[in-house]
Amino acid sequence: MSAPGYGRLPRMIEAVARAEGVTVRSVMRDVREQPQVRVRRAVSVVARRAGYSFPVIGRALDRDHTTIMHHVRCAEGLANDADFAELCRIAEAVQ
């Protein structure tokens, strides 16, 4: 995950996973439980806003780029979710 091109994505994943109370390892695995999915969605949304491509985000999260596209679309429905917004703020704060 520390390969060139990922920029701050690994730090974003770590910060958001910590805030959600899950491990980075569980986020990267094929776990479909809500906390891990929320981490992936928050990182995906913030990374897209920051200009990362779907394929780069997908590689950073060990997912296909179409999954990242799905996460970004699904996050639109979370506009009024304060907890999700806080996860996004945490990801945005990572330098």
mmCIF file of C-alpha atoms in Angstrom, residues 16-68:
data_model
loop_
_atom_site.group_PDB
_atom_site.id
_atom_site.type_symbol
_atom_site.label_atom_id
_atom_site.label_comp_id
_atom_site.label_asym_id
_atom_site.label_seq_id
_atom_site.Cartn_x
_atom_site.Cartn_y
_atom_site.Cartn_z
ATOM 1 C CA VAL A 16 -10.536 6.725 9.328
ATOM 2 C CA ALA A 17 -10.200 3.066 10.354
ATOM 3 C CA ARG A 18 -8.920 4.147 13.778
ATOM 4 C CA ALA A 19 -11.824 6.573 14.177
ATOM 5 C CA GLU A 20 -14.322 3.868 13.224
ATOM 6 C CA GLY A 21 -12.696 1.396 15.640
ATOM 7 C CA VAL A 22 -11.541 -1.156 13.074
ATOM 8 C CA THR A 23 -8.151 -2.296 11.837
ATOM 9 C CA VAL A 24 -6.652 -1.357 8.507
ATOM 10 C CA ARG A 25 -6.243 -5.069 7.878
ATOM 11 C CA SER A 26 -9.993 -5.653 8.216
ATOM 12 C CA VAL A 27 -10.693 -2.720 5.869
ATOM 13 C CA MET A 28 -8.399 -4.257 3.262
ATOM 14 C CA ARG A 29 -9.849 -7.749 3.580
ATOM 15 C CA ASP A 30 -13.107 -8.984 2.088
ATOM 16 C CA VAL A 31 -15.099 -7.943 5.162
ATOM 17 C CA ARG A 32 -18.504 -6.500 4.342
ATOM 18 C CA GLU A 33 -19.500 -5.412 7.815
ATOM 19 C CA GLN A 34 -20.823 -1.874 8.143
ATOM 20 C CA PRO A 35 -17.829 -0.264 9.949
ATOM 21 C CA GLN A 36 -15.362 -1.448 7.296
ATOM 22 C CA VAL A 37 -17.668 -0.412 4.453
ATOM 23 C CA ARG A 38 -18.116 3.049 6.021
ATOM 24 C CA VAL A 39 -14.337 3.463 6.154
ATOM 25 C CA ARG A 40 -14.000 2.499 2.489
ATOM 26 C CA ARG A 41 -16.820 4.831 1.464
ATOM 27 C CA ALA A 42 -15.479 7.812 3.406
ATOM 28 C CA VAL A 43 -11.973 7.348 2.029
ATOM 29 C CA SER A 44 -13.343 6.872 -1.499
ATOM 30 C CA VAL A 45 -15.420 10.057 -1.390
ATOM 31 C CA VAL A 46 -12.656 12.231 0.059
ATOM 32 C CA ALA A 47 -10.026 10.772 -2.258
ATOM 33 C CA ARG A 48 -12.203 11.514 -5.316
ATOM 34 C CA ARG A 49 -12.711 15.089 -4.133
ATOM 35 C CA ALA A 50 -8.926 15.329 -3.782
ATOM 36 C CA GLY A 51 -8.496 14.281 -7.413
ATOM 37 C CA TYR A 52 -7.471 10.639 -7.107
ATOM 38 C CA SER A 53 -8.685 8.377 -9.911
ATOM 39 C CA PHE A 54 -11.023 5.460 -9.282
ATOM 40 C CA PRO A 55 -8.282 2.918 -10.172
ATOM 41 C CA VAL A 56 -5.759 4.467 -7.751
ATOM 42 C CA ILE A 57 -8.289 4.534 -4.918
ATOM 43 C CA GLY A 58 -9.249 0.960 -5.754
ATOM 44 C CA ARG A 59 -5.644 -0.226 -5.573
ATOM 45 C CA ALA A 60 -5.125 1.575 -2.265
ATOM 46 C CA LEU A 61 -8.204 -0.147 -0.807
ATOM 47 C CA ASP A 62 -7.535 -3.469 -2.565
ATOM 48 C CA ARG A 63 -10.779 -3.144 -4.535
ATOM 49 C CA ASP A 64 -11.801 -2.902 -8.172
ATOM 50 C CA HIS A 65 -12.350 0.624 -9.466
ATOM 51 C CA THR A 66 -16.022 -0.138 -10.108
ATOM 52 C CA THR A 67 -16.463 -0.869 -6.406
ATOM 53 C CA ILE A 68 -15.036 2.561 -5.645
#
